[in-house]
Amino acid sequence: MTALTPLMARVLHACGAAVRPEGVAVLGSYAGNLMMWLTAAGFGPFRQYAGQLAVGVDVDEEAVLLARANFSMAGYQNMQFRTNDAFSTAGSLMVGAVDALLIDIDDPVERKGGYLSLLQTWLPYLSPGALVIAHDVVHPRFAESLKGYLDFVSGPPFVASTTLPVDECGVAVSALGTSA
Ligand SMILES: C[S@@+](CC[C@H](N)C(=O)[O-])C[C@H]1O[C@@H](n2cnc3c(N)ncnc32)[C@H](O)[C@@H]1O
């Protein structure tokens, strides 16, 4: 099951193809539905550039096994999937810098409320100019708890940020300054 719509898939694919991130981290990767589109241009079977390392992180071990199998079957390269808490593993999972970070955790208690502290935890590991993508920012169930996240990405060290309500979930796409 996935909340991924065809339009969101295209937006994620376009982000990856335009920014060409060599290092990608996806927090809350589940089966890899969103990740597959974000990483297609650099890591997929028809890649347009050479992605170095894409890491999917999820606390759910079965989801991690499923994601690993999905990407292997689809012919992706340089992918890693880890059963980890994304809050406690920032940086230690990546060999190089993170050029694109996708946040999509859903905690049983806090739900999407942890996005801001998760971003702050990973911020030191992001490369200058990195793209940060947050899923579900316009979903009616999460809009209130994600206000703090959207406030944070609307100012420094971010230089540009936009919310794209392309479907019921929506996505925020934010660019870190190049001198950060
Ligand atoms: C909405 S699902 C992610 C969907 C996925 N991005 C996709 O493309 O289908 C949320 C995921 O966050 C994971 N999760 C919740 N808290 C987490 C944490 N602290 N660290 C890592 N993963 C977490 C859950 O296990 C769940 O698989």
PDB file of C-alpha atoms and ligand atoms in Angstrom:
ATOM      1  CA  MET A   1       0.000   0.000   0.000  1.00  0.00           C
ATOM      2  CA  THR A   2       1.215   3.509  -0.756  1.00  0.00           C
ATOM      3  CA  ALA A   3      -0.106   7.051  -0.681  1.00  0.00           C
ATOM      4  CA  LEU A   4       2.069   7.850  -3.689  1.00  0.00           C
ATOM      5  CA  THR A   5       0.096   9.336  -6.581  1.00  0.00           C
ATOM      6  CA  PRO A   6       1.279   9.420 -10.212  1.00  0.00           C
ATOM      7  CA  LEU A   7       1.675  13.206 -10.019  1.00  0.00           C
ATOM      8  CA  MET A   8       3.769  13.016  -6.832  1.00  0.00           C
ATOM      9  CA  ALA A   9       5.911  10.347  -8.491  1.00  0.00           C
ATOM     10  CA  ARG A  10       6.612  12.738 -11.353  1.00  0.00           C
ATOM     11  CA  VAL A  11       7.489  15.592  -8.978  1.00  0.00           C
ATOM     12  CA  LEU A  12       9.946  13.376  -7.091  1.00  0.00           C
ATOM     13  CA  HIS A  13      11.481  12.103 -10.312  1.00  0.00           C
ATOM     14  CA  ALA A  14      11.877  15.666 -11.559  1.00  0.00           C
ATOM     15  CA  CYS A  15      13.590  16.718  -8.301  1.00  0.00           C
ATOM     16  CA  GLY A  16      16.143  13.913  -8.645  1.00  0.00           C
ATOM     17  CA  ALA A  17      16.736  14.537 -12.350  1.00  0.00           C
ATOM     18  CA  ALA A  18      17.127  18.305 -11.900  1.00  0.00           C
ATOM     19  CA  VAL A  19      19.345  18.335  -8.784  1.00  0.00           C
ATOM     20  CA  ARG A  20      21.258  15.089  -9.565  1.00  0.00           C
ATOM     21  CA  PRO A  21      22.079  14.261  -5.923  1.00  0.00           C
ATOM     22  CA  GLU A  22      25.010  11.881  -5.495  1.00  0.00           C
ATOM     23  CA  GLY A  23      24.125  11.179  -1.859  1.00  0.00           C
ATOM     24  CA  VAL A  24      20.481  10.592  -0.906  1.00  0.00           C
ATOM     25  CA  ALA A  25      18.916   9.729   2.452  1.00  0.00           C
ATOM     26  CA  VAL A  26      15.268   8.754   2.856  1.00  0.00           C
ATOM     27  CA  LEU A  27      13.948   8.731   6.421  1.00  0.00           C
ATOM     28  CA  GLY A  28      10.921   6.484   6.748  1.00  0.00           C
ATOM     29  CA  SER A  29      11.570   4.617   3.499  1.00  0.00           C
ATOM     30  CA  TYR A  30       9.023   1.800   4.085  1.00  0.00           C
ATOM     31  CA  ALA A  31       8.900  -0.255   0.845  1.00  0.00           C
ATOM     32  CA  GLY A  32      10.707   2.489  -1.079  1.00  0.00           C
ATOM     33  CA  ASN A  33       7.782   3.837  -3.098  1.00  0.00           C
ATOM     34  CA  LEU A  34       8.768   7.526  -2.919  1.00  0.00           C
ATOM     35  CA  MET A  35      12.463   6.724  -2.846  1.00  0.00           C
ATOM     36  CA  MET A  36      12.297   4.827  -6.119  1.00  0.00           C
ATOM     37  CA  TRP A  37      11.150   7.939  -7.965  1.00  0.00           C
ATOM     38  CA  LEU A  38      13.530  10.373  -6.257  1.00  0.00           C
ATOM     39  CA  THR A  39      16.536   8.150  -6.983  1.00  0.00           C
ATOM     40  CA  ALA A  40      15.560   6.891 -10.468  1.00  0.00           C
ATOM     41  CA  ALA A  41      17.692   9.400 -12.401  1.00  0.00           C
ATOM     42  CA  GLY A  42      20.927   8.574 -10.574  1.00  0.00           C
ATOM     43  CA  PHE A  43      20.500   5.031  -9.311  1.00  0.00           C
ATOM     44  CA  GLY A  44      17.860   3.374 -11.485  1.00  0.00           C
ATOM     45  CA  PRO A  45      18.339   1.055 -14.470  1.00  0.00           C
ATOM     46  CA  PHE A  46      18.020   3.978 -16.922  1.00  0.00           C
ATOM     47  CA  ARG A  47      20.145   6.385 -14.880  1.00  0.00           C
ATOM     48  CA  GLN A  48      21.237   9.698 -16.382  1.00  0.00           C
ATOM     49  CA  TYR A  49      24.105  10.317 -13.926  1.00  0.00           C
ATOM     50  CA  ALA A  50      26.149   8.274 -11.442  1.00  0.00           C
ATOM     51  CA  GLY A  51      24.616   8.399  -7.981  1.00  0.00           C
ATOM     52  CA  GLN A  52      27.085   7.376  -5.260  1.00  0.00           C
ATOM     53  CA  LEU A  53      24.957   6.237  -2.319  1.00  0.00           C
ATOM     54  CA  ALA A  54      21.249   6.264  -1.508  1.00  0.00           C
ATOM     55  CA  VAL A  55      20.273   5.095   1.969  1.00  0.00           C
ATOM     56  CA  GLY A  56      16.750   4.222   3.071  1.00  0.00           C
ATOM     57  CA  VAL A  57      16.139   4.162   6.826  1.00  0.00           C
ATOM     58  CA  ASP A  58      13.134   2.648   8.568  1.00  0.00           C
ATOM     59  CA  VAL A  59      12.458   1.217  12.030  1.00  0.00           C
ATOM     60  CA  ASP A  60      10.340  -1.541  10.470  1.00  0.00           C
ATOM     61  CA  GLU A  61      12.598  -4.475   9.612  1.00  0.00           C
ATOM     62  CA  GLU A  62      10.071  -6.131   7.295  1.00  0.00           C
ATOM     63  CA  ALA A  63       9.701  -2.897   5.346  1.00  0.00           C
ATOM     64  CA  VAL A  64      13.475  -2.686   4.985  1.00  0.00           C
ATOM     65  CA  LEU A  65      13.629  -6.239   3.615  1.00  0.00           C
ATOM     66  CA  LEU A  66      10.821  -5.438   1.203  1.00  0.00           C
ATOM     67  CA  ALA A  67      12.514  -2.230   0.009  1.00  0.00           C
ATOM     68  CA  ARG A  68      15.813  -4.050  -0.509  1.00  0.00           C
ATOM     69  CA  ALA A  69      14.056  -6.704  -2.629  1.00  0.00           C
ATOM     70  CA  ASN A  70      12.090  -4.097  -4.603  1.00  0.00           C
ATOM     71  CA  PHE A  71      15.169  -2.073  -5.604  1.00  0.00           C
ATOM     72  CA  SER A  72      17.178  -5.168  -6.392  1.00  0.00           C
ATOM     73  CA  MET A  73      14.418  -6.486  -8.666  1.00  0.00           C
ATOM     74  CA  ALA A  74      14.120  -3.087 -10.346  1.00  0.00           C
ATOM     75  CA  GLY A  75      17.850  -3.005 -11.170  1.00  0.00           C
ATOM     76  CA  TYR A  76      18.903  -0.050  -8.983  1.00  0.00           C
ATOM     77  CA  GLN A  77      22.564   0.396  -7.950  1.00  0.00           C
ATOM     78  CA  ASN A  78      24.374   1.844  -4.921  1.00  0.00           C
ATOM     79  CA  MET A  79      21.352   1.502  -2.650  1.00  0.00           C
ATOM     80  CA  GLN A  80      21.426   0.609   1.046  1.00  0.00           C
ATOM     81  CA  PHE A  81      18.532  -0.063   3.386  1.00  0.00           C
ATOM     82  CA  ARG A  82      18.927   0.052   7.161  1.00  0.00           C
ATOM     83  CA  THR A  83      16.686  -0.922  10.023  1.00  0.00           C
ATOM     84  CA  ASN A  84      17.346   2.078  12.249  1.00  0.00           C
ATOM     85  CA  ASP A  85      15.759   4.942  14.123  1.00  0.00           C
ATOM     86  CA  ALA A  86      16.352   7.910  11.817  1.00  0.00           C
ATOM     87  CA  PHE A  87      16.790  10.187  14.858  1.00  0.00           C
ATOM     88  CA  SER A  88      19.749   8.315  16.291  1.00  0.00           C
ATOM     89  CA  THR A  89      21.600   7.408  13.126  1.00  0.00           C
ATOM     90  CA  ALA A  90      22.051  10.744  11.373  1.00  0.00           C
ATOM     91  CA  GLY A  91      25.345  10.921   9.574  1.00  0.00           C
ATOM     92  CA  SER A  92      26.627   7.524  10.665  1.00  0.00           C
ATOM     93  CA  LEU A  93      24.756   5.934   7.750  1.00  0.00           C
ATOM     94  CA  MET A  94      26.258   8.055   5.005  1.00  0.00           C
ATOM     95  CA  VAL A  95      29.750   7.733   3.573  1.00  0.00           C
ATOM     96  CA  GLY A  96      29.580  11.084   1.802  1.00  0.00           C
ATOM     97  CA  ALA A  97      27.406  14.151   2.225  1.00  0.00           C
ATOM     98  CA  VAL A  98      23.654  14.095   1.774  1.00  0.00           C
ATOM     99  CA  ASP A  99      22.656  16.086  -1.304  1.00  0.00           C
ATOM    100  CA  ALA A 100      18.970  15.198  -1.058  1.00  0.00           C
ATOM    101  CA  LEU A 101      17.033  14.312   2.073  1.00  0.00           C
ATOM    102  CA  LEU A 102      13.473  12.965   1.931  1.00  0.00           C
ATOM    103  CA  ILE A 103      11.514  12.910   5.194  1.00  0.00           C
ATOM    104  CA  ASP A 104       8.461  10.658   5.466  1.00  0.00           C
ATOM    105  CA  ILE A 105       8.506   9.092   8.950  1.00  0.00           C
ATOM    106  CA  ASP A 106       5.212   8.319  10.675  1.00  0.00           C
ATOM    107  CA  ASP A 107       5.676   7.652  14.369  1.00  0.00           C
ATOM    108  CA  PRO A 108       2.844   5.715  16.087  1.00  0.00           C
ATOM    109  CA  VAL A 109       2.568   8.401  18.790  1.00  0.00           C
ATOM    110  CA  GLU A 110       3.943  11.637  17.372  1.00  0.00           C
ATOM    111  CA  ARG A 111       2.905  10.845  13.794  1.00  0.00           C
ATOM    112  CA  LYS A 112       4.535  13.521  11.570  1.00  0.00           C
ATOM    113  CA  GLY A 113       5.315  15.845  14.476  1.00  0.00           C
ATOM    114  CA  GLY A 114       8.980  14.836  14.503  1.00  0.00           C
ATOM    115  CA  TYR A 115       9.851  16.276  11.078  1.00  0.00           C
ATOM    116  CA  LEU A 116      11.444  19.467  12.441  1.00  0.00           C
ATOM    117  CA  SER A 117      13.677  17.824  15.032  1.00  0.00           C
ATOM    118  CA  LEU A 118      14.611  15.154  12.472  1.00  0.00           C
ATOM    119  CA  LEU A 119      15.661  17.817   9.979  1.00  0.00           C
ATOM    120  CA  GLN A 120      17.672  19.636  12.673  1.00  0.00           C
ATOM    121  CA  THR A 121      19.399  16.347  13.541  1.00  0.00           C
ATOM    122  CA  TRP A 122      20.379  15.710   9.921  1.00  0.00           C
ATOM    123  CA  LEU A 123      21.217  19.335   9.044  1.00  0.00           C
ATOM    124  CA  PRO A 124      24.968  19.055   9.855  1.00  0.00           C
ATOM    125  CA  TYR A 125      25.270  16.201   7.350  1.00  0.00           C
ATOM    126  CA  LEU A 126      23.643  17.997   4.430  1.00  0.00           C
ATOM    127  CA  SER A 127      25.874  19.357   1.692  1.00  0.00           C
ATOM    128  CA  PRO A 128      25.713  23.047   0.716  1.00  0.00           C
ATOM    129  CA  GLY A 129      22.751  23.560  -1.605  1.00  0.00           C
ATOM    130  CA  ALA A 130      21.131  20.277  -0.554  1.00  0.00           C
ATOM    131  CA  LEU A 131      17.483  19.651  -1.349  1.00  0.00           C
ATOM    132  CA  VAL A 132      15.164  18.698   1.512  1.00  0.00           C
ATOM    133  CA  ILE A 133      11.799  17.166   0.661  1.00  0.00           C
ATOM    134  CA  ALA A 134       9.056  16.596   3.216  1.00  0.00           C
ATOM    135  CA  HIS A 135       6.050  14.429   2.329  1.00  0.00           C
ATOM    136  CA  ASP A 136       2.490  14.914   3.658  1.00  0.00           C
ATOM    137  CA  VAL A 137       2.832  18.616   4.532  1.00  0.00           C
ATOM    138  CA  VAL A 138      -0.650  19.537   3.267  1.00  0.00           C
ATOM    139  CA  HIS A 139      -2.470  16.436   4.482  1.00  0.00           C
ATOM    140  CA  PRO A 140      -5.348  17.699   6.691  1.00  0.00           C
ATOM    141  CA  ARG A 141      -4.379  15.234   9.422  1.00  0.00           C
ATOM    142  CA  PHE A 142      -0.816  16.554   9.668  1.00  0.00           C
ATOM    143  CA  ALA A 143      -0.997  20.194   8.569  1.00  0.00           C
ATOM    144  CA  GLU A 144      -1.128  21.559  12.142  1.00  0.00           C
ATOM    145  CA  SER A 145       1.795  19.525  13.461  1.00  0.00           C
ATOM    146  CA  LEU A 146       3.943  20.427  10.445  1.00  0.00           C
ATOM    147  CA  LYS A 147       3.582  24.216  10.757  1.00  0.00           C
ATOM    148  CA  GLY A 148       6.822  24.444  12.769  1.00  0.00           C
ATOM    149  CA  TYR A 149       8.667  22.490  10.088  1.00  0.00           C
ATOM    150  CA  LEU A 150       7.376  24.767   7.317  1.00  0.00           C
ATOM    151  CA  ASP A 151       8.319  27.886   9.323  1.00  0.00           C
ATOM    152  CA  PHE A 152      11.837  26.559   9.788  1.00  0.00           C
ATOM    153  CA  VAL A 153      12.479  25.840   6.097  1.00  0.00           C
ATOM    154  CA  SER A 154      11.114  29.250   5.073  1.00  0.00           C
ATOM    155  CA  GLY A 155      14.211  31.051   6.427  1.00  0.00           C
ATOM    156  CA  PRO A 156      18.004  30.681   6.764  1.00  0.00           C
ATOM    157  CA  PRO A 157      19.891  28.418   6.331  1.00  0.00           C
ATOM    158  CA  PHE A 158      17.324  27.635   3.635  1.00  0.00           C
ATOM    159  CA  VAL A 159      17.289  30.005   0.683  1.00  0.00           C
ATOM    160  CA  ALA A 160      14.165  28.774  -1.080  1.00  0.00           C
ATOM    161  CA  SER A 161      11.195  26.676  -0.100  1.00  0.00           C
ATOM    162  CA  THR A 162       7.863  25.868  -1.658  1.00  0.00           C
ATOM    163  CA  THR A 163       4.901  23.710  -0.794  1.00  0.00           C
ATOM    164  CA  LEU A 164       3.460  21.783  -3.705  1.00  0.00           C
ATOM    165  CA  PRO A 165      -0.137  20.628  -3.088  1.00  0.00           C
ATOM    166  CA  VAL A 166       0.009  18.213  -6.013  1.00  0.00           C
ATOM    167  CA  ASP A 167      -2.214  15.730  -4.218  1.00  0.00           C
ATOM    168  CA  GLU A 168      -3.899  15.277  -0.835  1.00  0.00           C
ATOM    169  CA  CYS A 169      -0.507  14.678   0.833  1.00  0.00           C
ATOM    170  CA  GLY A 170       1.541  17.405  -0.797  1.00  0.00           C
ATOM    171  CA  VAL A 171       5.240  17.937  -0.509  1.00  0.00           C
ATOM    172  CA  ALA A 172       7.545  20.724   0.670  1.00  0.00           C
ATOM    173  CA  VAL A 173      10.713  21.203  -1.362  1.00  0.00           C
ATOM    174  CA  SER A 174      13.406  23.341   0.260  1.00  0.00           C
ATOM    175  CA  ALA A 175      16.930  24.281  -0.817  1.00  0.00           C
ATOM    176  CA  LEU A 176      19.749  24.833   1.635  1.00  0.00           C
ATOM    177  CA  GLY A 177      22.022  27.809   1.008  1.00  0.00           C
ATOM    178  CA  THR A 178      25.305  27.058  -0.704  1.00  0.00           C
ATOM    179  CA  SER A 179      27.324  28.609   2.126  1.00  0.00           C
ATOM    180  CA  ALA A 180      25.588  26.593   4.894  1.00  0.00           C
TER     181      ALA A 180
HETATM  182  C1  LIG B   1       4.299   6.849   5.696  1.00  0.00           C
HETATM  183  S1  LIG B   1       5.392   5.514   5.934  1.00  0.00           S
HETATM  184  C2  LIG B   1       6.630   5.850   4.728  1.00  0.00           C
HETATM  185  C3  LIG B   1       6.196   5.596   3.329  1.00  0.00           C
HETATM  186  C4  LIG B   1       7.347   5.513   2.366  1.00  0.00           C
HETATM  187  N1  LIG B   1       8.138   6.734   2.349  1.00  0.00           N
HETATM  188  C5  LIG B   1       6.929   5.132   0.980  1.00  0.00           C
HETATM  189  O1  LIG B   1       7.560   5.619   0.043  1.00  0.00           O
HETATM  190  O2  LIG B   1       6.003   4.344   0.832  1.00  0.00           O
HETATM  191  C6  LIG B   1       6.212   5.969   7.413  1.00  0.00           C
HETATM  192  C7  LIG B   1       7.350   5.054   7.797  1.00  0.00           C
HETATM  193  O3  LIG B   1       8.099   5.695   8.837  1.00  0.00           O
HETATM  194  C8  LIG B   1       8.681   4.685   9.610  1.00  0.00           C
HETATM  195  N2  LIG B   1       9.188   5.306  10.856  1.00  0.00           N
HETATM  196  C9  LIG B   1       8.480   5.793  11.897  1.00  0.00           C
HETATM  197  N3  LIG B   1       9.305   6.324  12.826  1.00  0.00           N
HETATM  198  C10 LIG B   1      10.581   6.181  12.347  1.00  0.00           C
HETATM  199  C11 LIG B   1      11.871   6.532  12.835  1.00  0.00           C
HETATM  200  N4  LIG B   1      12.037   7.157  14.017  1.00  0.00           N
HETATM  201  N5  LIG B   1      12.955   6.226  12.087  1.00  0.00           N
HETATM  202  C12 LIG B   1      12.806   5.581  10.899  1.00  0.00           C
HETATM  203  N6  LIG B   1      11.605   5.227  10.383  1.00  0.00           N
HETATM  204  C13 LIG B   1      10.501   5.524  11.084  1.00  0.00           C
HETATM  205  C14 LIG B   1       7.559   3.655   9.751  1.00  0.00           C
HETATM  206  O4  LIG B   1       8.048   2.391  10.104  1.00  0.00           O
HETATM  207  C15 LIG B   1       6.932   3.701   8.353  1.00  0.00           C
HETATM  208  O5  LIG B   1       7.429   2.674   7.526  1.00  0.00           O
END
